[in-house]
Amino acid sequence: MSGSKLFEPIKVGSVELQNRVVLAPLTRFRNDDDGSPNADLAVPYYAERALVPGTLLIAEATDPSLFAGAYPNVPGLHTDAQVEAWKKVTKAVHDKKSFIFDQIWSLGRVNPGVVQPKIYGPSPIADGEAKVPEELTKEEIHELQQNFVTASVNAINAGFDGVEIHGAHGYLVDQFFQAVSNQRTDEYGGSVENRARFGLEIVDKVAAAIGADKVGIRLSPFSEFQSMKDENPYPQFEYIISKLQEVHPDLAYLHVVEPRVSGGSERVWNEKEESTEPFHKLWKGAWIAAGGFTPESAIEYANTHENSLVAFGRSFVSNPDLVARVKEGIAFRPYDRNQFYNAKAKEGYLGYEFAPELKGKYY
Ligand code: FNR
């Protein structure tokens, strides 16, 4: 396996990675009630996944403000306590000579909390009481964009190597991107260009604040999670990617989810009509592909796609040593979906031992 491009160095923004296997962002709800990563849980969790030096980890979706997100036990980056808590995580990863970006999100219409950023479109919350969300005011739009900027600055202060804007999976940025949810008639909706505006402005503002080489963005043109997916996603996402290539060719990376998955699950997909290849052709910088990869298909992907990395999600839950397992050809331990989202539970979060075959070489 070590002959594969997957284990050749690659530059991503300002960091030099030693391999191209990436930890996908994974919401696990294990944070303290104040949104601080827990020192006894999150620190060893991320440190274990940084086992192979020169690996890139993308930390779980993080709230840039209370207005932006209000799921319980999700981390934040808007208080001093949260920044201090994240410092322990980033230090633990850097001590292993690996790297860590933080994913920043805003929930928009899926926000179950009291503060709810609003956008037109049917709410996907299936509790029978879901209200049709209202349109964000311009003031609220600018406030939320500023939240992303402040959180990104906080991320750098907390020791992160960069941030990933969560433009995927039906959260707020994606709600703006897609016609299925964006029914605005002002300059933030109504056309391909207008729908792209909210997210692209966030990239502009965050890049201006921390440097484009510390910013990535994630897109999921085919995901149906949370009632998303435009009938034909190509014009919208080709525009977004072309614009990023034109304005921010030095962005750290573009992260695009394959049509095989919707959120954290498999989806039925049309192999003839759905493909990320047209998007890949538009982007010259570092490219992260995610969704339904096996060690074999990841090796194949890296060998056949210029400048590309492959992110793993679900298998990283039960295999903290996933990068070493891929490199050494050791089978993955199966994951248990029941352990994914249990708030504050140590069980199913820590305690997955490294493969004994790796002893002596990796630990
Ligand atoms: C996810 N996924 C996800 N995506 C994202 O952009 N931000 C997030 O915080 C999360 N959280 C999350 C939690 C859990 C438990 C799962 C299973 C998934 C999606 C994830 O990053 C990845 O794209 C998918 O899991 C598909 O990749 P795999 O699992 O097929 O390798």
XYZ file of C-alpha atoms and ligand atoms in Angstrom:
394
model
C 0.000 0.000 0.000
C 2.852 2.356 0.761
C 3.672 2.453 -2.992
C 0.374 4.269 -3.573
C 0.034 8.008 -4.034
C -2.254 7.913 -0.982
C 0.934 7.743 1.077
C 2.868 10.431 -0.760
C 3.244 13.908 0.754
C 0.954 16.717 -0.399
C 0.717 20.395 0.419
C -2.677 21.588 1.659
C -2.713 25.331 2.163
C 0.143 26.090 4.475
C 0.628 22.548 5.785
C 2.751 19.708 4.412
C 0.966 16.401 4.871
C 2.741 13.060 4.714
C -0.311 11.135 3.495
C -3.636 11.801 1.813
C -6.014 10.023 4.169
C -8.214 12.521 6.009
C -10.522 12.296 9.029
C -13.912 13.567 7.775
C -15.771 15.916 10.129
C -17.893 13.832 12.515
C -20.458 15.282 14.909
C -20.387 13.059 17.998
C -22.206 15.166 20.662
C -19.496 14.422 23.263
C -18.800 18.042 24.258
C -19.561 19.742 27.548
C -22.884 21.518 27.974
C -21.187 24.893 27.393
C -19.863 23.763 23.991
C -16.307 23.140 25.190
C -14.535 20.003 23.969
C -14.016 17.783 27.006
C -10.370 17.285 27.996
C -10.920 13.627 28.961
C -12.895 12.783 25.832
C -12.091 15.008 22.840
C -8.353 15.315 23.541
C -7.565 11.573 23.447
C -10.165 11.036 20.672
C -8.437 13.419 18.261
C -4.917 12.483 19.432
C -5.580 8.801 18.639
C -6.683 9.672 15.111
C -3.490 11.740 14.630
C -1.423 8.550 15.148
C 0.339 8.606 11.774
C 2.462 11.791 11.544
C 1.459 14.195 8.801
C -2.252 13.262 8.760
C -5.011 15.852 8.280
C -7.956 15.765 10.696
C -11.083 17.842 10.168
C -12.791 18.437 13.497
C -16.552 18.089 13.912
C -18.975 20.841 12.911
C -18.634 23.749 15.335
C -20.991 26.619 16.181
C -19.669 30.111 15.447
C -22.384 31.644 17.663
C -25.532 30.625 19.514
C -27.583 32.277 16.783
C -25.908 30.042 14.186
C -26.453 26.745 15.945
C -28.085 25.269 18.977
C -27.725 21.503 19.027
C -26.772 20.412 22.541
C -23.221 19.074 23.112
C -21.901 20.317 19.790
C -18.715 22.356 20.211
C -18.492 26.119 19.776
C -15.803 28.647 18.999
C -17.414 31.774 20.354
C -16.429 31.846 24.039
C -13.044 32.055 25.762
C -13.711 28.746 27.537
C -14.301 26.995 24.209
C -11.114 28.450 22.709
C -9.099 27.329 25.753
C -10.592 23.836 25.570
C -9.827 23.522 21.844
C -6.189 24.513 22.524
C -5.714 21.190 24.333
C -7.085 19.298 21.328
C -4.954 21.090 18.731
C -1.843 20.720 20.907
C -2.412 16.973 21.277
C -2.717 16.640 17.484
C 0.364 18.769 16.834
C 2.321 16.764 19.405
C 1.716 13.786 17.099
C 3.027 15.878 14.165
C -0.373 15.836 12.488
C -2.682 18.710 11.523
C -6.218 19.798 12.291
C -8.770 22.070 10.620
C -12.090 22.915 12.265
C -15.391 22.751 10.414
C -17.680 25.719 11.046
C -21.414 25.539 10.409
C -24.692 27.290 10.829
C -27.810 25.143 11.053
C -30.384 27.432 9.446
C -33.792 25.814 9.085
C -32.766 22.591 10.825
C -31.995 24.421 14.057
C -34.094 22.897 16.832
C -33.156 25.628 19.303
C -34.794 28.826 20.399
C -32.611 30.996 18.214
C -33.358 30.060 14.663
C -31.753 31.607 11.629
C -34.419 31.503 9.039
C -34.572 30.885 5.352
C -37.503 30.147 3.100
C -38.290 26.555 2.247
C -40.059 23.647 3.828
C -38.545 22.745 7.161
C -37.147 19.218 7.232
C -37.764 18.936 10.989
C -40.292 16.111 11.224
C -41.785 16.766 14.653
C -45.210 17.684 13.380
C -44.799 21.198 14.741
C -42.178 22.432 12.343
C -42.915 25.957 11.280
C -42.095 27.187 7.817
C -38.875 29.098 8.391
C -38.820 32.784 7.598
C -36.365 34.666 5.459
C -33.231 35.986 7.156
C -32.979 39.772 7.105
C -29.920 41.375 5.492
C -28.771 42.369 8.936
C -28.992 38.759 10.114
C -27.143 37.571 7.011
C -24.272 39.916 7.756
C -24.313 38.987 11.420
C -24.024 35.291 10.598
C -21.235 35.886 8.098
C -19.410 37.872 10.748
C -19.917 34.964 13.176
C -18.013 32.728 10.729
C -15.190 35.281 10.587
C -14.916 35.653 14.363
C -15.011 31.889 14.890
C -12.305 31.426 12.250
C -10.056 33.926 13.986
C -10.807 32.110 17.248
C -9.915 28.817 15.546
C -6.495 30.107 14.596
C -6.036 31.436 18.151
C -6.995 27.988 19.430
C -4.188 26.469 17.343
C -6.123 25.087 14.381
C -4.213 24.953 11.093
C -7.272 26.260 9.274
C -11.047 26.085 9.004
C -13.521 24.347 6.729
C -16.712 26.205 5.863
C -19.570 23.694 6.076
C -21.330 24.242 2.784
C -22.803 20.734 2.705
C -25.612 18.481 3.958
C -28.491 20.929 4.078
C -27.168 23.329 6.692
C -27.447 27.073 6.224
C -24.766 27.680 3.572
C -26.108 24.758 1.512
C -29.684 26.019 2.050
C -28.630 29.213 0.314
C -26.795 27.310 -2.464
C -29.706 25.156 -3.595
C -32.970 26.175 -5.242
C -34.830 23.409 -3.404
C -34.502 25.450 -0.185
C -33.639 28.977 -1.287
C -36.774 30.819 -2.338
C -35.436 34.338 -1.861
C -36.101 36.999 -4.440
C -33.363 39.464 -3.448
C -29.664 39.301 -4.381
C -29.270 36.120 -2.277
C -31.718 34.043 -4.314
C -33.457 33.597 -7.632
C -30.440 32.740 -9.808
C -27.370 30.518 -9.764
C -25.176 33.530 -9.093
C -27.397 34.885 -6.321
C -27.746 31.553 -4.536
C -23.964 31.216 -4.464
C -23.519 34.661 -2.932
C -24.011 33.933 0.793
C -21.443 31.126 0.898
C -18.949 32.789 -1.414
C -19.088 35.958 0.672
C -18.303 33.884 3.759
C -15.259 32.436 1.999
C -14.152 35.954 0.955
C -14.542 37.326 4.470
C -12.915 34.406 6.261
C -10.046 34.321 3.744
C -9.490 38.056 4.251
C -9.324 37.499 8.016
C -7.083 34.404 8.290
C -5.644 33.847 4.791
C -7.123 31.807 1.938
C -4.516 29.074 2.472
C -6.137 28.375 5.843
C -9.658 28.004 4.445
C -11.389 25.007 2.897
C -15.025 24.483 1.985
C -17.188 21.356 1.881
C -19.942 20.803 -0.697
C -22.413 17.926 -1.182
C -24.165 18.438 -4.534
C -25.933 15.056 -4.456
C -26.857 14.622 -0.790
C -30.571 14.284 -0.051
C -30.099 14.542 3.711
C -32.444 17.111 5.256
C -34.708 17.352 2.223
C -31.990 18.691 -0.061
C -30.796 18.105 -3.641
C -31.677 20.149 -6.665
C -32.934 18.189 -9.635
C -29.833 19.145 -11.619
C -27.019 20.141 -9.261
C -24.419 20.766 -11.987
C -25.047 24.411 -13.005
C -25.124 25.621 -9.387
C -22.088 23.752 -8.109
C -20.054 24.252 -11.285
C -20.602 27.973 -10.853
C -19.554 27.899 -7.194
C -16.391 25.915 -7.918
C -15.448 28.011 -10.979
C -15.878 31.163 -8.945
C -13.713 29.772 -6.133
C -11.058 28.778 -8.683
C -11.157 32.292 -10.156
C -11.186 34.306 -6.928
C -9.419 31.984 -4.470
C -7.108 29.620 -6.370
C -4.965 29.528 -3.235
C -7.742 28.157 -1.013
C -6.432 25.324 1.210
C -8.773 22.778 -0.376
C -12.120 21.948 -1.851
C -13.927 19.053 -0.136
C -16.674 17.381 -2.170
C -18.931 14.540 -1.059
C -19.474 11.689 -3.533
C -23.000 10.825 -4.755
C -22.796 7.448 -2.951
C -23.804 8.990 0.390
C -26.349 11.363 1.893
C -25.020 12.817 5.152
C -23.756 9.805 7.109
C -25.635 7.102 5.179
C -25.553 5.303 1.832
C -27.929 6.530 -0.844
C -29.237 4.943 -3.998
C -27.402 6.709 -6.785
C -27.343 6.869 -10.522
C -23.853 5.829 -11.602
C -24.426 7.008 -15.158
C -25.686 10.483 -14.371
C -24.176 11.424 -11.029
C -20.473 12.061 -10.702
C -18.106 14.518 -9.074
C -15.726 14.287 -12.059
C -17.069 17.440 -13.802
C -16.458 19.357 -10.559
C -12.972 17.927 -10.098
C -11.994 19.173 -13.560
C -12.826 22.764 -12.581
C -10.556 22.839 -9.523
C -6.765 22.971 -9.721
C -5.903 23.008 -6.018
C -6.008 20.312 -3.349
C -9.202 18.263 -3.553
C -10.685 16.070 -0.837
C -13.170 13.390 -1.887
C -15.397 11.758 0.755
C -18.192 9.249 0.962
C -18.311 5.482 0.774
C -14.603 4.866 0.204
C -12.904 1.567 1.005
C -9.115 1.295 1.391
C -8.959 -0.122 -2.141
C -11.097 2.584 -3.752
C -9.209 5.307 -1.849
C -5.886 4.043 -3.207
C -7.345 3.901 -6.702
C -8.817 7.401 -6.356
C -5.559 8.999 -5.187
C -3.629 7.250 -7.963
C -5.975 8.501 -10.671
C -6.846 12.019 -9.437
C -4.289 14.784 -9.435
C -3.765 16.599 -6.139
C -6.366 14.538 -4.313
C -6.986 13.263 -0.806
C -9.647 10.884 0.493
C -11.623 11.407 3.696
C -13.113 8.590 5.768
C -16.020 9.119 8.164
C -17.840 6.161 9.667
C -14.874 3.764 9.671
C -12.786 6.320 11.579
C -15.295 6.050 14.462
C -14.254 2.468 15.274
C -10.698 2.627 13.858
C -8.692 5.470 15.390
C -5.663 3.877 13.678
C -7.424 3.954 10.286
C -4.554 5.604 8.405
C -2.077 2.960 9.566
C -4.576 0.180 8.819
C -4.964 1.391 5.229
C -1.190 1.677 4.843
C -0.509 -1.779 6.252
C -3.508 -3.495 4.657
C -5.216 -4.322 7.965
C -9.008 -4.778 7.815
C -11.243 -2.190 9.503
C -13.100 -2.997 12.707
C -16.838 -2.635 11.873
C -18.567 0.469 13.209
C -21.738 0.496 15.298
C -24.155 3.261 14.293
C -25.760 3.111 17.760
C -22.559 4.620 19.161
C -22.351 7.594 16.793
C -24.396 10.249 18.540
C -24.730 9.415 22.270
C -24.321 12.669 24.157
C -21.260 12.814 26.414
C -20.811 8.998 26.388
C -17.289 7.648 26.667
C -18.556 4.342 25.350
C -18.334 4.167 21.582
C -16.066 7.219 21.531
C -12.875 6.065 23.247
C -11.679 2.531 23.873
C -11.217 1.291 20.303
C -7.742 -0.207 20.596
C -5.100 0.096 17.916
C -4.533 -3.060 15.867
C -1.946 -5.276 17.611
C -0.123 -5.740 14.274
C 0.801 -2.028 14.409
C 2.572 -2.288 17.756
C 6.228 -1.332 17.633
C 5.881 0.423 14.297
C 3.206 3.025 15.096
C 2.775 2.932 18.881
C -21.112 12.757 9.655
N -20.882 13.599 8.568
C -20.645 14.936 8.800
N -20.376 15.771 7.764
C -20.036 17.055 7.964
O -19.759 17.767 6.999
N -19.978 17.552 9.246
C -20.255 16.805 10.338
O -20.148 17.286 11.472
C -20.632 15.451 10.120
N -20.957 14.630 11.168
C -21.139 13.292 10.965
C -21.314 12.443 12.064
C -21.422 11.082 11.875
C -21.526 10.177 13.072
C -21.415 10.543 10.558
C -21.520 9.059 10.326
C -21.254 11.371 9.484
C -20.624 13.031 7.232
C -19.177 12.514 7.161
O -18.247 13.578 7.251
C -18.889 11.761 5.842
O -19.018 12.609 4.754
C -19.805 10.569 5.691
O -19.783 9.750 6.854
C -19.453 9.732 4.463
O -18.158 9.190 4.576
P -17.965 7.620 4.963
O -18.575 7.406 6.280
O -18.664 6.838 3.878
O -16.479 7.422 4.945
